[in-house]
CSV table of N, CA and C and ligand atoms in Angstrom, one decimal:
chain,number,residue,atom,x,y,z
A,1,MET,N,5.6,-17.7,9.5
A,1,MET,CA,5.2,-19.0,10.0
A,1,MET,C,3.9,-19.6,8.7
A,2,ARG,N,3.9,-20.5,8.9
A,2,ARG,CA,3.0,-21.4,8.1
A,2,ARG,C,2.5,-22.3,8.6
A,3,ILE,N,0.8,-22.6,8.2
A,3,ILE,CA,-0.1,-23.5,9.0
A,3,ILE,C,-0.7,-24.5,7.9
A,4,GLY,N,-0.4,-25.9,8.3
A,4,GLY,CA,-1.3,-26.5,7.5
A,4,GLY,C,-2.1,-27.7,8.0
A,5,THR,N,-3.4,-28.2,7.5
A,5,THR,CA,-3.9,-29.1,7.9
A,5,THR,C,-3.6,-29.9,7.1
A,6,GLY,N,-4.2,-31.5,7.7
A,6,GLY,CA,-4.3,-32.7,6.8
A,6,GLY,C,-5.5,-33.6,7.4
A,7,TYR,N,-6.0,-34.4,6.6
A,7,TYR,CA,-7.1,-35.4,6.8
A,7,TYR,C,-6.8,-36.7,5.9
A,8,ASP,N,-7.3,-37.6,7.0
A,8,ASP,CA,-7.4,-39.1,6.4
A,8,ASP,C,-8.4,-39.8,6.7
A,9,VAL,N,-8.8,-41.2,6.1
A,9,VAL,CA,-9.4,-41.9,6.5
A,9,VAL,C,-9.4,-43.4,5.8
A,10,HIS,N,-8.8,-44.3,6.6
A,10,HIS,CA,-8.6,-45.4,5.8
A,10,HIS,C,-9.7,-46.8,6.4
A,11,ARG,N,-10.0,-47.8,5.9
A,11,ARG,CA,-11.0,-48.9,6.0
A,11,ARG,C,-10.4,-49.8,6.7
A,12,LEU,N,-11.1,-50.7,7.9
A,12,LEU,CA,-10.4,-51.1,8.4
A,12,LEU,C,-10.8,-53.0,7.7
A,13,VAL,N,-9.9,-53.7,8.0
A,13,VAL,CA,-10.2,-55.1,7.3
A,13,VAL,C,-9.4,-56.2,8.1
A,14,ALA,N,-9.8,-57.2,8.2
A,14,ALA,CA,-9.0,-58.6,8.9
A,14,ALA,C,-7.9,-58.7,7.6
A,15,GLY,N,-6.9,-59.3,8.4
A,15,GLY,CA,-5.8,-59.8,7.6
A,15,GLY,C,-4.7,-58.7,7.3
A,16,ARG,N,-4.9,-57.7,8.0
A,16,ARG,CA,-3.7,-56.7,7.9
A,16,ARG,C,-3.1,-56.3,8.8
A,17,PRO,N,-1.9,-56.0,9.3
A,17,PRO,CA,-1.6,-55.1,10.5
A,17,PRO,C,-1.8,-54.3,10.6
A,18,LEU,N,-2.1,-53.6,11.9
A,18,LEU,CA,-2.6,-52.5,12.1
A,18,LEU,C,-1.1,-51.2,12.1
A,19,VAL,N,-0.8,-50.4,11.8
A,19,VAL,CA,0.3,-49.3,11.6
A,19,VAL,C,-0.5,-48.0,12.0
A,20,LEU,N,-0.1,-47.2,13.1
A,20,LEU,CA,-0.3,-46.1,13.5
A,20,LEU,C,0.8,-45.7,13.9
A,21,GLY,N,1.0,-44.0,13.4
A,21,GLY,CA,1.9,-43.6,13.8
A,21,GLY,C,3.9,-44.1,14.0
A,22,GLY,N,3.4,-45.3,12.9
A,22,GLY,CA,5.1,-46.2,12.3
A,22,GLY,C,4.9,-47.1,13.4
A,23,ILE,N,3.7,-47.3,14.6
A,23,ILE,CA,4.3,-48.1,15.4
A,23,ILE,C,3.0,-49.4,14.9
A,24,THR,N,3.1,-50.8,15.1
A,24,THR,CA,2.7,-51.9,14.9
A,24,THR,C,1.6,-52.3,16.1
A,25,ILE,N,0.5,-52.2,16.2
A,25,ILE,CA,0.0,-52.3,17.2
A,25,ILE,C,-1.3,-53.3,17.2
A,26,PRO,N,-1.1,-53.9,18.1
A,26,PRO,CA,-1.9,-55.7,18.5
A,26,PRO,C,-3.3,-55.2,18.0
A,27,PHE,N,-4.0,-55.8,17.0
A,27,PHE,CA,-5.4,-55.7,16.7
A,27,PHE,C,-6.0,-56.9,16.1
A,28,GLU,N,-7.1,-57.1,15.8
A,28,GLU,CA,-7.7,-58.0,15.3
A,28,GLU,C,-8.0,-57.8,13.7
A,29,LYS,N,-7.8,-56.3,13.2
A,29,LYS,CA,-7.9,-55.5,11.9
A,29,LYS,C,-6.7,-54.8,11.6
A,30,GLY,N,-6.7,-54.3,10.3
A,30,GLY,CA,-5.6,-53.4,9.8
A,30,GLY,C,-6.1,-52.8,9.3
A,31,LEU,N,-5.3,-51.4,8.8
A,31,LEU,CA,-6.0,-50.2,7.6
A,31,LEU,C,-5.8,-50.9,6.5
A,32,LEU,N,-6.4,-50.9,5.3
A,32,LEU,CA,-6.2,-51.0,3.9
A,32,LEU,C,-5.9,-50.1,3.2
A,33,GLY,N,-4.9,-50.1,2.3
A,33,GLY,CA,-4.4,-49.0,1.6
A,33,GLY,C,-3.3,-49.6,0.5
A,34,HIS,N,-2.9,-48.6,-0.1
A,34,HIS,CA,-1.8,-49.1,-1.4
A,34,HIS,C,-0.3,-49.2,-0.3
A,35,SER,N,0.1,-48.2,0.7
A,35,SER,CA,0.9,-48.2,1.4
A,35,SER,C,0.1,-48.9,2.8
A,36,ASP,N,1.3,-48.7,3.8
A,36,ASP,CA,0.9,-49.4,5.2
A,36,ASP,C,-0.6,-48.9,5.5
A,37,ALA,N,-0.9,-47.9,5.0
A,37,ALA,CA,-2.5,-47.1,5.8
A,37,ALA,C,-2.5,-46.5,6.5
A,38,ASP,N,-1.0,-46.1,7.0
A,38,ASP,CA,-1.4,-45.4,8.1
A,38,ASP,C,-1.7,-44.1,8.4
A,39,VAL,N,-2.9,-44.2,8.5
A,39,VAL,CA,-3.8,-43.1,8.9
A,39,VAL,C,-3.5,-41.6,9.3
A,40,LEU,N,-2.5,-42.1,10.1
A,40,LEU,CA,-2.1,-41.1,11.1
A,40,LEU,C,-1.0,-40.2,10.4
A,41,VAL,N,0.2,-41.1,10.2
A,41,VAL,CA,1.5,-40.6,9.1
A,41,VAL,C,0.8,-39.8,7.9
A,42,HIS,N,-0.4,-40.2,6.9
A,42,HIS,CA,-0.4,-39.6,6.3
A,42,HIS,C,-1.2,-38.2,6.3
A,43,ALA,N,-2.0,-37.9,7.4
A,43,ALA,CA,-2.4,-36.8,7.7
A,43,ALA,C,-1.7,-36.2,8.1
A,44,ALA,N,-0.7,-36.4,8.8
A,44,ALA,CA,0.6,-35.7,9.0
A,44,ALA,C,1.2,-34.6,8.1
A,45,CYS,N,1.3,-36.0,7.2
A,45,CYS,CA,2.1,-35.6,5.8
A,45,CYS,C,1.6,-34.8,4.8
A,46,ASP,N,0.2,-34.8,5.2
A,46,ASP,CA,-0.9,-33.5,4.4
A,46,ASP,C,-0.6,-32.6,5.0
A,47,ALA,N,-0.7,-32.3,6.6
A,47,ALA,CA,-0.3,-31.2,7.3
A,47,ALA,C,1.2,-30.2,6.6
A,48,LEU,N,2.1,-31.0,7.0
A,48,LEU,CA,3.6,-30.5,6.3
A,48,LEU,C,3.2,-29.8,4.9
A,49,LEU,N,2.9,-30.6,4.0
A,49,LEU,CA,2.5,-30.6,2.6
A,49,LEU,C,2.4,-29.1,2.7
A,50,GLY,N,0.7,-29.1,2.9
A,50,GLY,CA,0.2,-28.2,3.2
A,50,GLY,C,0.1,-26.7,3.7
A,51,ALA,N,1.1,-26.8,4.5
A,51,ALA,CA,1.9,-25.7,5.3
A,51,ALA,C,3.1,-25.3,4.0
A,52,ALA,N,3.6,-26.3,3.7
A,52,ALA,CA,5.0,-25.8,2.9
A,52,ALA,C,4.3,-25.1,1.5
A,53,GLY,N,2.8,-25.3,1.0
A,53,GLY,CA,2.6,-25.1,0.1
A,53,GLY,C,2.7,-25.9,-1.4
A,54,LEU,N,3.0,-27.4,-1.0
A,54,LEU,CA,3.2,-28.3,-1.7
A,54,LEU,C,2.5,-29.5,-2.3
A,55,ALA,N,1.1,-28.9,-2.3
A,55,ALA,CA,-0.3,-29.8,-2.7
A,55,ALA,C,-0.3,-30.7,-1.8
A,56,ASP,N,-0.1,-32.1,-2.0
A,56,ASP,CA,-0.8,-33.1,-0.6
A,56,ASP,C,0.0,-34.4,-1.4
A,57,ILE,N,0.0,-35.2,-0.1
A,57,ILE,CA,0.8,-36.9,-0.4
A,57,ILE,C,0.3,-37.3,-1.6
A,58,GLY,N,-0.8,-37.2,-2.3
A,58,GLY,CA,-1.4,-38.1,-3.5
A,58,GLY,C,-0.5,-37.7,-4.6
A,59,HIS,N,0.3,-36.1,-4.6
A,59,HIS,CA,0.8,-35.4,-5.5
A,59,HIS,C,2.1,-36.2,-5.5
A,60,HIS,N,3.1,-36.2,-4.5
A,60,HIS,CA,4.0,-36.8,-4.2
A,60,HIS,C,4.3,-38.4,-4.5
A,61,PHE,N,3.7,-38.9,-3.7
A,61,PHE,CA,3.9,-40.3,-3.4
A,61,PHE,C,2.3,-41.0,-4.5
A,62,PRO,N,2.1,-40.8,-5.4
A,62,PRO,CA,0.6,-41.5,-6.0
A,62,PRO,C,0.3,-43.0,-5.6
A,63,ASP,N,-0.6,-43.5,-5.3
A,63,ASP,CA,-1.4,-44.6,-5.1
A,63,ASP,C,-1.1,-45.5,-5.8
A,64,SER,N,-0.7,-45.0,-7.5
A,64,SER,CA,-0.8,-45.8,-8.6
A,64,SER,C,0.5,-46.1,-9.1
A,65,ASP,N,1.7,-45.7,-7.9
A,65,ASP,CA,2.9,-45.9,-8.1
A,65,ASP,C,3.5,-47.2,-7.5
A,66,ALA,N,3.7,-48.3,-8.0
A,66,ALA,CA,4.4,-49.4,-7.6
A,66,ALA,C,5.6,-49.2,-6.5
A,67,ARG,N,5.8,-48.4,-6.6
A,67,ARG,CA,7.2,-48.1,-5.5
A,67,ARG,C,6.5,-47.7,-4.1
A,68,TYR,N,5.6,-47.3,-4.6
A,68,TYR,CA,4.7,-47.2,-2.7
A,68,TYR,C,4.0,-48.1,-2.1
A,69,LYS,N,4.0,-49.4,-3.1
A,69,LYS,CA,2.8,-50.2,-2.7
A,69,LYS,C,3.7,-50.9,-1.4
A,70,ASN,N,2.8,-50.8,-0.6
A,70,ASN,CA,2.7,-51.5,0.6
A,70,ASN,C,4.0,-50.9,1.7
A,71,ILE,N,4.2,-49.5,1.0
A,71,ILE,CA,5.7,-48.8,1.8
A,71,ILE,C,5.4,-48.4,3.5
A,72,TYR,N,6.2,-48.4,4.3
A,72,TYR,CA,6.3,-47.4,5.4
A,72,TYR,C,6.2,-46.5,5.3
A,73,SER,N,4.5,-45.7,6.0
A,73,SER,CA,4.7,-44.5,6.0
A,73,SER,C,5.7,-43.6,6.5
A,74,ILE,N,6.2,-43.9,7.3
A,74,ILE,CA,7.2,-43.7,8.2
A,74,ILE,C,8.0,-43.1,7.2
A,75,GLU,N,8.6,-44.0,6.0
A,75,GLU,CA,9.2,-43.5,5.2
A,75,GLU,C,9.0,-42.2,4.2
A,76,LEU,N,7.5,-42.3,4.2
A,76,LEU,CA,6.9,-41.0,3.0
A,76,LEU,C,6.8,-39.9,4.0
A,77,LEU,N,6.8,-39.9,5.3
A,77,LEU,CA,7.1,-38.3,6.4
A,77,LEU,C,8.6,-38.4,6.2
A,78,ARG,N,9.3,-39.2,6.3
A,78,ARG,CA,10.6,-39.1,6.6
A,78,ARG,C,10.8,-37.7,5.1
A,79,ARG,N,10.7,-38.6,4.0
A,79,ARG,CA,10.8,-37.7,2.5
A,79,ARG,C,9.9,-36.4,2.5
A,80,THR,N,8.6,-36.3,3.1
A,80,THR,CA,8.0,-35.0,3.0
A,80,THR,C,8.7,-34.0,3.8
A,81,TYR,N,9.3,-34.2,4.7
A,81,TYR,CA,9.6,-33.6,5.9
A,81,TYR,C,11.1,-32.9,4.8
A,82,GLU,N,11.9,-33.9,4.0
A,82,GLU,CA,12.3,-33.2,3.7
A,82,GLU,C,12.3,-32.3,2.8
A,83,LEU,N,11.2,-32.7,1.7
A,83,LEU,CA,10.6,-31.3,0.7
A,83,LEU,C,10.7,-30.3,1.5
A,84,VAL,N,9.8,-30.2,3.1
A,84,VAL,CA,9.8,-28.9,3.3
A,84,VAL,C,10.9,-28.4,4.1
A,85,ARG,N,11.7,-29.1,4.0
A,85,ARG,CA,13.4,-28.5,4.5
A,85,ARG,C,14.1,-28.0,3.1
A,86,GLU,N,13.7,-28.1,1.9
A,86,GLU,CA,14.2,-28.2,1.2
A,86,GLU,C,13.5,-26.4,0.7
A,87,ARG,N,12.4,-26.6,1.0
A,87,ARG,CA,11.8,-25.1,1.2
A,87,ARG,C,12.4,-23.9,2.1
A,88,GLY,N,12.9,-24.8,2.8
A,88,GLY,CA,13.6,-23.1,3.9
A,88,GLY,C,12.9,-23.5,5.1
A,89,TYR,N,11.5,-24.4,5.5
A,89,TYR,CA,11.2,-24.5,6.8
A,89,TYR,C,11.6,-25.2,8.1
A,90,LEU,N,11.5,-25.2,9.4
A,90,LEU,CA,11.3,-26.0,9.8
A,90,LEU,C,10.1,-26.3,10.7
A,91,LEU,N,9.9,-27.6,11.1
A,91,LEU,CA,8.6,-27.8,12.1
A,91,LEU,C,8.5,-27.4,13.5
A,92,ILE,N,7.7,-26.3,13.7
A,92,ILE,CA,7.8,-25.7,15.0
A,92,ILE,C,6.5,-27.0,16.0
A,93,ASN,N,5.7,-27.5,15.4
A,93,ASN,CA,4.8,-28.0,16.4
A,93,ASN,C,3.8,-28.3,15.3
A,94,MET,N,3.6,-30.1,16.2
A,94,MET,CA,2.4,-30.7,15.1
A,94,MET,C,1.2,-31.1,16.2
A,95,ASP,N,0.2,-31.2,15.8
A,95,ASP,CA,-0.8,-31.8,16.9
A,95,ASP,C,-2.2,-32.8,15.6
A,96,ALA,N,-1.9,-33.9,16.5
A,96,ALA,CA,-2.6,-34.7,15.6
A,96,ALA,C,-3.9,-35.2,16.2
A,97,THR,N,-5.4,-35.9,15.7
A,97,THR,CA,-6.1,-36.8,16.3
A,97,THR,C,-6.2,-37.8,15.6
A,98,VAL,N,-6.2,-38.9,16.7
A,98,VAL,CA,-6.8,-40.3,15.8
A,98,VAL,C,-8.0,-40.5,16.0
A,99,PHE,N,-9.0,-40.9,15.0
A,99,PHE,CA,-10.5,-41.3,15.3
A,99,PHE,C,-10.5,-42.8,15.1
A,100,ALA,N,-10.7,-43.7,16.6
A,100,ALA,CA,-10.8,-45.0,16.4
A,100,ALA,C,-11.9,-45.1,17.5
A,101,GLN,N,-12.6,-46.1,16.9
A,101,GLN,CA,-13.2,-46.9,18.5
A,101,GLN,C,-12.6,-47.6,18.9
A,102,ALA,N,-11.8,-48.6,18.4
A,102,ALA,CA,-11.1,-49.6,19.3
A,102,ALA,C,-9.6,-49.7,18.1
A,103,PRO,N,-8.2,-50.0,18.7
A,103,PRO,CA,-8.2,-50.4,20.1
A,103,PRO,C,-7.8,-49.1,21.0
A,104,LYS,N,-7.3,-49.1,22.6
A,104,LYS,CA,-7.0,-48.1,23.3
A,104,LYS,C,-5.8,-47.7,22.8
A,105,LEU,N,-5.8,-46.6,22.4
A,105,LEU,CA,-4.3,-45.9,21.7
A,105,LEU,C,-2.9,-45.1,22.5
A,106,ALA,N,-4.3,-45.0,23.7
A,106,ALA,CA,-3.2,-44.0,24.7
A,106,ALA,C,-1.9,-44.7,25.2
A,107,PRO,N,-2.0,-46.2,25.5
A,107,PRO,CA,-0.5,-46.8,25.7
A,107,PRO,C,0.6,-46.7,24.5
A,108,HIS,N,0.2,-46.3,23.5
A,108,HIS,CA,1.2,-46.4,22.0
A,108,HIS,C,1.5,-44.8,21.5
A,109,ARG,N,0.9,-43.9,22.6
A,109,ARG,CA,1.1,-42.4,22.0
A,109,ARG,C,2.6,-41.9,22.0
A,110,GLU,N,3.2,-42.5,23.2
A,110,GLU,CA,4.8,-41.6,23.3
A,110,GLU,C,5.7,-42.4,22.1
A,111,ALA,N,4.9,-43.6,22.0
A,111,ALA,CA,6.4,-44.4,20.9
A,111,ALA,C,5.8,-43.9,19.3
A,112,MET,N,4.3,-43.5,19.0
A,112,MET,CA,4.0,-42.8,18.2
A,112,MET,C,5.0,-41.3,17.8
A,113,GLN,N,4.9,-40.7,18.9
A,113,GLN,CA,5.3,-39.5,18.6
A,113,GLN,C,6.6,-39.8,18.4
A,114,GLN,N,7.3,-40.5,19.7
A,114,GLN,CA,9.2,-41.0,19.1
A,114,GLN,C,9.3,-41.5,18.1
A,115,THR,N,8.3,-42.3,17.6
A,115,THR,CA,8.8,-42.8,15.5
A,115,THR,C,8.6,-41.9,14.9
A,116,MET,N,7.8,-40.9,15.0
A,116,MET,CA,7.3,-39.6,14.1
A,116,MET,C,8.3,-38.7,13.5
A,117,ALA,N,8.9,-38.6,15.4
A,117,ALA,CA,9.8,-37.6,15.2
A,117,ALA,C,11.1,-37.7,15.0
A,118,ARG,N,11.4,-39.2,15.3
A,118,ARG,CA,13.1,-39.4,14.6
A,118,ARG,C,12.6,-39.5,13.1
A,119,ALA,N,11.5,-40.0,12.4
A,119,ALA,CA,11.2,-39.5,10.9
A,119,ALA,C,12.1,-38.5,10.4
A,120,MET,N,11.8,-37.2,11.3
A,120,MET,CA,11.8,-36.1,11.0
A,120,MET,C,13.3,-35.3,11.4
A,121,GLN,N,13.3,-36.3,12.6
A,121,GLN,CA,14.7,-35.7,13.1
A,121,GLN,C,14.8,-34.4,14.3
A,122,VAL,N,13.5,-34.6,14.8
A,122,VAL,CA,12.9,-33.3,15.3
A,122,VAL,C,12.6,-33.9,16.6
A,123,SER,N,12.8,-32.9,17.8
A,123,SER,CA,12.3,-33.4,19.3
A,123,SER,C,10.8,-33.7,19.5
A,124,ALA,N,10.8,-34.9,20.2
A,124,ALA,CA,9.5,-35.4,20.5
A,124,ALA,C,8.6,-34.4,20.8
A,125,ASP,N,8.8,-33.5,21.6
A,125,ASP,CA,8.0,-32.2,22.3
A,125,ASP,C,7.1,-31.6,21.3
A,126,ARG,N,7.9,-31.8,19.9
A,126,ARG,CA,7.1,-30.9,18.9
A,126,ARG,C,6.0,-31.8,18.0
A,127,ILE,N,5.4,-33.1,18.9
A,127,ILE,CA,4.8,-33.6,18.2
A,127,ILE,C,3.8,-34.0,19.5
A,128,ASN,N,2.6,-34.0,19.0
A,128,ASN,CA,1.4,-34.5,20.1
A,128,ASN,C,0.4,-35.2,19.5
A,129,ILE,N,-0.3,-36.3,19.9
A,129,ILE,CA,-0.5,-37.1,19.3
A,129,ILE,C,-2.0,-37.2,20.0
A,130,LYS,N,-3.2,-37.3,19.8
A,130,LYS,CA,-4.4,-37.5,20.7
A,130,LYS,C,-5.3,-38.4,19.8
A,131,ALA,N,-6.0,-39.2,20.7
A,131,ALA,CA,-6.9,-40.3,20.4
A,131,ALA,C,-8.4,-40.4,20.5
A,132,THR,N,-9.1,-40.0,20.0
A,132,THR,CA,-11.0,-40.1,20.3
A,132,THR,C,-11.8,-41.2,19.8
A,133,THR,N,-12.6,-41.5,20.5
A,133,THR,CA,-13.5,-42.6,19.8
A,133,THR,C,-14.8,-41.7,19.4
A,134,THR,N,-15.4,-42.5,18.2
A,134,THR,CA,-16.4,-41.1,17.8
A,134,THR,C,-17.9,-42.0,18.8
A,135,GLU,N,-17.8,-42.1,19.9
A,135,GLU,CA,-18.6,-43.0,20.5
A,135,GLU,C,-19.7,-43.8,20.3
A,136,GLY,N,-19.0,-44.6,19.0
A,136,GLY,CA,-20.0,-45.6,18.2
A,136,GLY,C,-21.0,-45.0,17.1
A,137,LEU,N,-20.6,-43.8,17.2
A,137,LEU,CA,-21.1,-43.1,15.6
A,137,LEU,C,-20.4,-43.2,14.5
A,138,GLY,N,-21.6,-43.6,13.5
A,138,GLY,CA,-20.7,-43.1,11.9
A,138,GLY,C,-20.1,-44.5,11.7
A,139,GLU,N,-19.3,-44.4,10.9
A,139,GLU,CA,-18.4,-45.8,10.4
A,139,GLU,C,-17.2,-46.1,11.0
A,140,VAL,N,-16.3,-44.8,11.6
A,140,VAL,CA,-15.6,-45.0,12.6
A,140,VAL,C,-16.1,-45.7,14.0
A,141,GLY,N,-17.1,-45.1,14.3
A,141,GLY,CA,-17.8,-46.0,15.7
A,141,GLY,C,-18.2,-47.6,15.5
A,142,ALA,N,-18.6,-47.6,14.2
A,142,ALA,CA,-18.8,-49.3,13.8
A,142,ALA,C,-17.8,-50.1,13.8
A,143,GLY,N,-16.4,-49.4,13.7
A,143,GLY,CA,-15.3,-50.0,13.5
A,143,GLY,C,-14.9,-50.6,11.7
A,144,GLU,N,-15.6,-49.7,11.0
A,144,GLU,CA,-15.5,-49.9,9.6
A,144,GLU,C,-14.1,-49.4,9.3
A,145,GLY,N,-13.6,-48.1,10.0
A,145,GLY,CA,-12.0,-47.7,9.5
A,145,GLY,C,-11.8,-46.5,10.7
A,146,MET,N,-10.8,-46.0,10.3
A,146,MET,CA,-10.0,-44.9,11.2
A,146,MET,C,-9.7,-43.8,10.6
A,147,ALA,N,-10.1,-42.7,11.2
A,147,ALA,CA,-9.7,-41.9,10.5
A,147,ALA,C,-8.6,-40.5,11.4
A,148,ALA,N,-7.9,-39.7,10.8
A,148,ALA,CA,-7.1,-38.9,11.3
A,148,ALA,C,-6.8,-37.3,10.9
A,149,MET,N,-6.9,-36.4,12.2
A,149,MET,CA,-6.7,-35.1,11.1
A,149,MET,C,-5.4,-34.5,12.2
A,150,CYS,N,-4.6,-33.6,11.6
A,150,CYS,CA,-3.6,-33.2,12.1
A,150,CYS,C,-3.6,-31.7,11.8
A,151,VAL,N,-2.8,-30.8,12.3
A,151,VAL,CA,-2.2,-29.0,11.9
A,151,VAL,C,-0.8,-29.3,12.5
A,152,ALA,N,0.1,-28.6,11.2
A,152,ALA,CA,1.0,-28.6,11.3
A,152,ALA,C,1.5,-27.3,11.7
A,153,LEU,N,2.6,-26.7,12.3
A,153,LEU,CA,3.2,-25.4,12.2
A,153,LEU,C,4.4,-25.2,11.9
A,154,ILE,N,5.0,-24.6,11.1
A,154,ILE,CA,6.0,-24.4,10.2
A,154,ILE,C,6.7,-22.7,10.1
A,155,GLY,N,7.8,-23.3,10.1
A,155,GLY,CA,8.6,-21.6,10.3
A,155,GLY,C,10.1,-21.8,9.7
A,156,LYS,N,10.5,-20.2,9.0
A,156,LYS,CA,11.6,-20.1,7.9
A,156,LYS,C,12.7,-20.7,9.2
A,157,GLN,N,13.7,-21.4,8.6
A,157,GLN,CA,14.7,-22.0,9.4
A,157,GLN,C,15.8,-20.7,9.8
B,1,MG,MG1,-4.1,-42.4,3.1
């Protein structure tokens, strides 16, 4: 078995949809990035790549590449998990935390887990997503951005 971690941060801006865990969540702002800026899925990709010893998301899907402009990050997760599978590994489980002052993410938790699981064609009970505020502290607390961390455990097929 091998373990990997992922961490990501994106800025929140007006005029962008908020996409988290592959779900579009009603909110006054969205995350800014080259792709859809799905901070949770990016952290999940990095955790998987780290576990498999395959560098990081920027290595495989560089934000300088026009092919990834506004890409739905769930597609990056699908491709990332393909790379993991090619190395002979399967996801055992993944646990992630999203740091966001608002909106409330609990109502979307199951849909995010199911969407991410579907991208990897694994059972949704292998994915756990949590959310927390930072009690108003720091940039996340001020609503300037969101962060996510993820740990993934993979094992030989
Ligand atoms: Mg990112």
